[in-house]
Tab-separated table of C-alpha atoms in Angstrom:
chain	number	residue	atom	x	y	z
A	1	UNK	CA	267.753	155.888	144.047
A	2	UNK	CA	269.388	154.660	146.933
A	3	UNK	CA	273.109	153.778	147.579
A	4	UNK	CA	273.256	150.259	146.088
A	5	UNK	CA	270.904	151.058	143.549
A	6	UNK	CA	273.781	153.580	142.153
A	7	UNK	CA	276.911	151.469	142.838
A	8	UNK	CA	274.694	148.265	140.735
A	9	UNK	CA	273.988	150.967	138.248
A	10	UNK	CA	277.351	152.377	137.471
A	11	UNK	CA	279.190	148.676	138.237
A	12	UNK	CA	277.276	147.801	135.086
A	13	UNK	CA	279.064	150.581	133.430
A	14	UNK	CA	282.561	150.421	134.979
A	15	UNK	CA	282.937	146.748	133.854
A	16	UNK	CA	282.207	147.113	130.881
A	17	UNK	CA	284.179	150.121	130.371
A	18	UNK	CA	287.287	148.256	132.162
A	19	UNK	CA	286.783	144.566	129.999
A	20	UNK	CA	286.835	146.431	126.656
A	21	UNK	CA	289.644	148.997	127.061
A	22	UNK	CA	292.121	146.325	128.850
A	23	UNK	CA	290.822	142.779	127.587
A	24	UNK	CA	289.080	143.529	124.686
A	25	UNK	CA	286.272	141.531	125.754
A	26	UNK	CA	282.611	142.824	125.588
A	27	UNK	CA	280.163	141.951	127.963
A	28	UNK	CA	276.818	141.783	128.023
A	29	UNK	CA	273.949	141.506	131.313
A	30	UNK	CA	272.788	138.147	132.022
A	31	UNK	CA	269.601	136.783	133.650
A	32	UNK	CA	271.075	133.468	134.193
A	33	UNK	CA	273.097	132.838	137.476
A	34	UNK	CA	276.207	130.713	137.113
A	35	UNK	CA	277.082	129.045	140.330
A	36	UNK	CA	280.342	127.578	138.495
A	37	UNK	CA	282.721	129.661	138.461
A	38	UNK	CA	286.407	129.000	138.956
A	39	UNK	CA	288.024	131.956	140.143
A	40	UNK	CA	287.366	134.912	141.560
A	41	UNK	CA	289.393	138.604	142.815
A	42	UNK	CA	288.291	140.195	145.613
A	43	UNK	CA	288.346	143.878	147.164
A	44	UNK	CA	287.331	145.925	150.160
A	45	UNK	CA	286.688	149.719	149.614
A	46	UNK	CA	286.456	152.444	152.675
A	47	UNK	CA	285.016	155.598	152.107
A	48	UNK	CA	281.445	157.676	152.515
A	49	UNK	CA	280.396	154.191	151.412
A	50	UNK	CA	282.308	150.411	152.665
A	51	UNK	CA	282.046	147.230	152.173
A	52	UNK	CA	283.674	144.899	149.481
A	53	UNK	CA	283.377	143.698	145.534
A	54	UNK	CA	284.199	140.372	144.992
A	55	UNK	CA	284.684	139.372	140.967
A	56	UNK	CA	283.889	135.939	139.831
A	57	UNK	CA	285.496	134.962	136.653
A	58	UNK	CA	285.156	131.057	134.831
A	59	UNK	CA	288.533	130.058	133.695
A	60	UNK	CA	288.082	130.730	129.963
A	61	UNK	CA	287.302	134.452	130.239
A	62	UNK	CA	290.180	134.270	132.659
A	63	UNK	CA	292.069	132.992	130.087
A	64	UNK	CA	291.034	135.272	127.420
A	65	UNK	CA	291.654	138.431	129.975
A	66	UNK	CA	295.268	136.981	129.976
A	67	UNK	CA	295.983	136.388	126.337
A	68	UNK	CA	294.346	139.707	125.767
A	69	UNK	CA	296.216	141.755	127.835
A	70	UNK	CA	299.276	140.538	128.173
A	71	UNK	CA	299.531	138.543	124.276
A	72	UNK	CA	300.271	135.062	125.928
A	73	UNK	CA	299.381	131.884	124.139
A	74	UNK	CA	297.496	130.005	126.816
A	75	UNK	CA	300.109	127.645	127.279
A	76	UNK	CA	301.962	130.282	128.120
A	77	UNK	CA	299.866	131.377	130.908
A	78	UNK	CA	301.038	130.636	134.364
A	79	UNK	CA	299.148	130.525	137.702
A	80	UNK	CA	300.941	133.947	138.897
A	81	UNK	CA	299.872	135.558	135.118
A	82	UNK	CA	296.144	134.604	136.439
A	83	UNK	CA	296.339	136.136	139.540
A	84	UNK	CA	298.111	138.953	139.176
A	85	UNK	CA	296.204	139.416	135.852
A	86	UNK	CA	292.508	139.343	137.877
A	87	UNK	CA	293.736	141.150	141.310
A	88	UNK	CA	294.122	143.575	138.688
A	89	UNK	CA	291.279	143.933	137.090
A	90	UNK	CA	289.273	143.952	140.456
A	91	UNK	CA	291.538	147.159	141.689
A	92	UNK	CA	290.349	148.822	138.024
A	93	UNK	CA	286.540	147.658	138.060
A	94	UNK	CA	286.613	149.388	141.905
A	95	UNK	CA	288.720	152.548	141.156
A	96	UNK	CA	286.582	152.797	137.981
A	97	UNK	CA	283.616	152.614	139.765
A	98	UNK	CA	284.310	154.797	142.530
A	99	UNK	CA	285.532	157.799	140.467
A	100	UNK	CA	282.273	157.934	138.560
A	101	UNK	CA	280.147	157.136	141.796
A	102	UNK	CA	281.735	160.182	143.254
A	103	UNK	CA	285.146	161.552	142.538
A	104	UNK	CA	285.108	164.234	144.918
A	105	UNK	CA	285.533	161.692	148.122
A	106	UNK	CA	288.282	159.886	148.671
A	107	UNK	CA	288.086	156.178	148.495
A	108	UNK	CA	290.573	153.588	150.331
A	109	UNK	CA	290.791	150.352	148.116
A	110	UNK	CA	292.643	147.477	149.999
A	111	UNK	CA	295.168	144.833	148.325
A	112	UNK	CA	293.199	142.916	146.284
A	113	UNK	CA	292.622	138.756	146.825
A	114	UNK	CA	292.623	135.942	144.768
A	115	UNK	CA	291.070	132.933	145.326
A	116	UNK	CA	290.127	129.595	143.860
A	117	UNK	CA	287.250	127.605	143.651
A	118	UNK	CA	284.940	130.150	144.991
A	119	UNK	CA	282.123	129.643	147.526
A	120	UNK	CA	278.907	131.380	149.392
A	121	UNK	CA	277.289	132.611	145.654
A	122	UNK	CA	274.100	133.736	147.789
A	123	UNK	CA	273.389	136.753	148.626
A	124	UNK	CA	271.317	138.623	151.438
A	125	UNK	CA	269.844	142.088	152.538
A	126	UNK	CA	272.721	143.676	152.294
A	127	UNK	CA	274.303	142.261	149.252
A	128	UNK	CA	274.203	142.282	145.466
A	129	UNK	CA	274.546	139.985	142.680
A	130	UNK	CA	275.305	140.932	138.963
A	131	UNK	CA	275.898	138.001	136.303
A	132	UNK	CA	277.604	139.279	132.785
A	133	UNK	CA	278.257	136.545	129.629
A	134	UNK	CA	280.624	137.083	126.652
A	135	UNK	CA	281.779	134.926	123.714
A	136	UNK	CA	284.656	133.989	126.272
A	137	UNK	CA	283.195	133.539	129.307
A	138	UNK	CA	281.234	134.305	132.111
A	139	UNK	CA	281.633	136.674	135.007
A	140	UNK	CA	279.404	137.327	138.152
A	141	UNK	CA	279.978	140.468	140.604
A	142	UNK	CA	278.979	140.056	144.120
A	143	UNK	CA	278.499	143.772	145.726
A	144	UNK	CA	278.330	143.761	149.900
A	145	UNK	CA	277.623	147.208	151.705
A	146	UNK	CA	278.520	147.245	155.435
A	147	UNK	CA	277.396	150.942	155.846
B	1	UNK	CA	318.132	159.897	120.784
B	2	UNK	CA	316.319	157.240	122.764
B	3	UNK	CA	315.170	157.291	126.005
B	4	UNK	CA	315.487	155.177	129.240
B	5	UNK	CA	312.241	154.499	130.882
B	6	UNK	CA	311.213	152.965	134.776
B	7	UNK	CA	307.627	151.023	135.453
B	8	UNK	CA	306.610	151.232	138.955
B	9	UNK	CA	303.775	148.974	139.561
B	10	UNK	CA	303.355	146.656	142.026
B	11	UNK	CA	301.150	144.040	139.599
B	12	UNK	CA	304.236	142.403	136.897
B	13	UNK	CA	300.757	142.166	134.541
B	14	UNK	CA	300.449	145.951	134.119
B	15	UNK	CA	304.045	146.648	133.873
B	16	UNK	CA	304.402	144.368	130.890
B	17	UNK	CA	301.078	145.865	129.555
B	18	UNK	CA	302.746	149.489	129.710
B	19	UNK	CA	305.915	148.218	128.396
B	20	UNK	CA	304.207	146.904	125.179
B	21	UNK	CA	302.487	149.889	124.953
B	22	UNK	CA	305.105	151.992	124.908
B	23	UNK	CA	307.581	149.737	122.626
B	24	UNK	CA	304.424	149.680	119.949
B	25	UNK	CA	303.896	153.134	120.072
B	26	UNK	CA	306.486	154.248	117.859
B	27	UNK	CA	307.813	156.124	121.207
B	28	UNK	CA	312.091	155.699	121.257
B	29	UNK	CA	312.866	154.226	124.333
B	30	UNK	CA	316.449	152.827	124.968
B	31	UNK	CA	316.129	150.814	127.853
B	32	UNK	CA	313.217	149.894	130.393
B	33	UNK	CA	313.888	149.202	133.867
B	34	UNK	CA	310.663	147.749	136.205
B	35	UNK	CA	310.268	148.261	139.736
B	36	UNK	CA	307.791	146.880	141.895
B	37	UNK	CA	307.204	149.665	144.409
B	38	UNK	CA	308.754	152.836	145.211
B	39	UNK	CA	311.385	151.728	147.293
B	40	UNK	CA	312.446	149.743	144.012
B	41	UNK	CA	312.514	152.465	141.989
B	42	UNK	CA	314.790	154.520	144.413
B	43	UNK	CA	317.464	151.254	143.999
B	44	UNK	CA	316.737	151.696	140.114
B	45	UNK	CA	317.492	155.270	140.124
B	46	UNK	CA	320.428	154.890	142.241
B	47	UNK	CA	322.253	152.724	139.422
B	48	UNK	CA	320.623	154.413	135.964
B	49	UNK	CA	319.907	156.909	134.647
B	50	UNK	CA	315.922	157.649	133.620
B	51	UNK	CA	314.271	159.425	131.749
B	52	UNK	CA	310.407	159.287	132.643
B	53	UNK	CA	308.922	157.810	135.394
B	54	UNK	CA	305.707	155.960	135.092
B	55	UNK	CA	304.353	155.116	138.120
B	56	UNK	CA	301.267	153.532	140.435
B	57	UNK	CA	299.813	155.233	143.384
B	58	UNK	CA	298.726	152.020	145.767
B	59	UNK	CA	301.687	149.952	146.225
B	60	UNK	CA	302.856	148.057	148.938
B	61	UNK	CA	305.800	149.207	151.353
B	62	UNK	CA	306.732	152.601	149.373
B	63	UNK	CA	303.914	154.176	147.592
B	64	UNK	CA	303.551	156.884	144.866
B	65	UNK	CA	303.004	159.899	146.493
B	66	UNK	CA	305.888	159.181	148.834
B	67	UNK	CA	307.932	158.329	146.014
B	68	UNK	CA	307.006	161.510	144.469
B	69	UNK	CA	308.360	163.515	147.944
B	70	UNK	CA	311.504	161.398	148.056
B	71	UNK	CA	312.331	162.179	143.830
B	72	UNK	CA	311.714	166.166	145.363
B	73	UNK	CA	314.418	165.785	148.035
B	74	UNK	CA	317.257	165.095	145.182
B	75	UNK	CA	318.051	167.721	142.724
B	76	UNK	CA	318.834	165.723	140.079
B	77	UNK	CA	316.297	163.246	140.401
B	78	UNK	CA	313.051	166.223	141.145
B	79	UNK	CA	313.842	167.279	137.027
B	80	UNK	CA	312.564	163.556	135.790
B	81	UNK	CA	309.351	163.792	134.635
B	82	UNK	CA	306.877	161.517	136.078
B	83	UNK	CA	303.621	160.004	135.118
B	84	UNK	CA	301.301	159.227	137.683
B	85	UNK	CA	299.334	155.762	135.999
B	86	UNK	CA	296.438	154.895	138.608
B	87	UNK	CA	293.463	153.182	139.977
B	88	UNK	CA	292.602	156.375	142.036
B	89	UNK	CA	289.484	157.757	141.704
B	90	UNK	CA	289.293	160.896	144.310
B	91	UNK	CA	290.307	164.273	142.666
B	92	UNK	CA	291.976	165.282	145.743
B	93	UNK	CA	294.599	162.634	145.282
B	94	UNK	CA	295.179	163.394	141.918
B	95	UNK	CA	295.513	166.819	142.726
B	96	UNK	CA	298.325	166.085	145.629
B	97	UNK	CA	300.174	163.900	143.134
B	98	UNK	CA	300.451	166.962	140.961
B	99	UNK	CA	301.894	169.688	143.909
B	100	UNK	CA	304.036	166.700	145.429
B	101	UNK	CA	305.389	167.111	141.254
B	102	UNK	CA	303.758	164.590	139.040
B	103	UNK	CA	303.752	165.960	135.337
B	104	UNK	CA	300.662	164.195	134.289
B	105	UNK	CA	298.432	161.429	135.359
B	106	UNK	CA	296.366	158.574	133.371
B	107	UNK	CA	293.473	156.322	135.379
B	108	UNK	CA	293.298	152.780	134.499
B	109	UNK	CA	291.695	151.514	132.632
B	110	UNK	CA	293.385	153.143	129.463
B	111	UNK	CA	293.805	153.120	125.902
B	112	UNK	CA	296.945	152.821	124.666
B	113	UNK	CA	296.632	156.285	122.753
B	114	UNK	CA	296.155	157.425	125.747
B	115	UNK	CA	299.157	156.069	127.385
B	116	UNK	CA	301.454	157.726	124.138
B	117	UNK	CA	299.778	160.949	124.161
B	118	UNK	CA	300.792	161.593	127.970
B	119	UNK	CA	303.874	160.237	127.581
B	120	UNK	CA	304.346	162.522	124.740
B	121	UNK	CA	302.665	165.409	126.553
B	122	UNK	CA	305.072	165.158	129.651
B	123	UNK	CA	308.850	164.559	128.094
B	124	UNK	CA	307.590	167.040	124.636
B	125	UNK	CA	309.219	164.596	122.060
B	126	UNK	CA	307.033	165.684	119.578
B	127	UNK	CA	307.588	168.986	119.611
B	128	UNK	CA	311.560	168.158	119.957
B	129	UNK	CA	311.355	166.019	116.919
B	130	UNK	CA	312.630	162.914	118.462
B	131	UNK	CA	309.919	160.933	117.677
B	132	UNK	CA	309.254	157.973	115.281
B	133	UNK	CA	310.779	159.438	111.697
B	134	UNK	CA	311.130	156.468	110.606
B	135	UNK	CA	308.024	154.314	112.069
B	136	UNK	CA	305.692	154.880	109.867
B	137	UNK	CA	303.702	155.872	112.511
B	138	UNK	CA	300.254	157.507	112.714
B	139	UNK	CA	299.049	157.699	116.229
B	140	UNK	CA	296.586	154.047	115.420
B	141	UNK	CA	297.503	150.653	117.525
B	142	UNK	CA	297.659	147.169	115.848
B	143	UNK	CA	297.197	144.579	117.966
């Protein structure tokens, strides 16, 4: 199994482990690619392995992350709740991911990113793709490797 | 007797989590006082007194482990028990957060048993009996 083979592997298991215990939402592997999201977190990582993990979110699991964690109505929700809320989850997914792809190196996780509307869904050689649907939403995971 | 408790996190959204947490969990906190990095929580500790620290590792301008040295320079502020509540994944740096004088760590994401049992664990209310008489607790969340 080579590198990205393992990070796609346990990515499948650190999201889900991170969207039940903080957001109470489950998710489940989907065949379909969504080219609609709305938002999306990213991060870079630095270690035996680097390269980045963006998170792409559709605004109602967005919403849902928010009223889950944090018990807001969505009215209630502001633009700050949503980004804060998803930089967030983004630094958990990664740390998550990391510790069970090998706790015994040290990984350097920057500050995550947030941005809007987001663009360049396609992916190359070097880059990965994982789509995920719940009964609030879809999410996508884009995984680059630089080395 | 009730407790006085400090957040340091740099995201608001997990401090209010934690807060919740702990005000559900039957625990007997008196006041909670937030701080956005560790340089915050200095200014915090400064004014109040605290009784457990919860804090992040990765924060901007003063992070955990240095605010874990700088609580070891004071003498009154090295006996406050602090909880390490992280992202970090390597062992080593968990390991460092415990000889620079963390009492206990918990990696996000958590439960929030989780969250009360460490909390427990670190300041011993349960064994001093000042916990929850009268909450009716029984270690289960409703959300």
């Amino acid at each position: 199994m080579d590198t990205m083979e393992k990070i796609q592997e346990i990515m499948g298991i650190s999201i889900f482990e991170v969207f039940e215990k903080m957001f109470y939402i489950f998710l489940e592997p989907s065949d379909v690619m969504c080219d609609d999201y709305n938002v999306e977190a990213d991060i870079l990582f630095d270690g035996p392995v680097s390269g980045s993990v963006r998170i792409l979110f559709s605004l109602d699991i967005a919403n849902a992350m928010i009223q889950n964690m944090l018990g807001l109505e969505n009215d209630e929700i502001t633009e700050q709740d949503t980004e804060d809320c998803l930089k967030e989850a983004v630094n958990m997914v990664c740390g998550n991911l990391f510790g069970k792809f090998d706790s015994t190196e040290v990984f350097n996780l920057s500050v995550p990113t947030f941005t809007r509307q987001p663009e360049s869904l396609e992916v190359g050689a070097t880059t990965h793709r994982m789509d995920f649907d719940s009964e609030d939403g879809k999410v996508g995971v884009i995984i680059a490797l630089s080395h | 007797m009730s407790f006085n408790v400090l957040i340091v996190d740099d995201s608001k959204s997990m401090r209010r989590v934690i807060k919740k947490i702990i005000s559900i969990s039957g625990f007997k906190m008196d006041r909670c006082f937030e701080a956005g990095n560790g340089k915050e929580a200095l200014n915090v500790l400064a004014d109040d007194w605290i009784d457990v620290i919860m804090s992040d590792i990765n924060m901007p301008e003063m992070n955990g482990f240095k605010l874990l040295e700088e609580l070891q320079k004071d003498d009154l502020l090295k006996n406050i028990p602090v909880v390490v509540i992280t992202t970090e994944s390597s062992e080593e740096r968990m390991q460092n957060a415990l000889n620079l004088g963390a009492k206990g760590f918990i990696k996000k994401p958590f439960l929030p048993e989780d969250l009360k049992r460490i909390l427990h664990e670190v300041i011993g209310v349960d064994d001093d009996g000042y916990y929850g008489e009268d909450s009716g607790d029984n270690g289960d969340f409703d959300f």
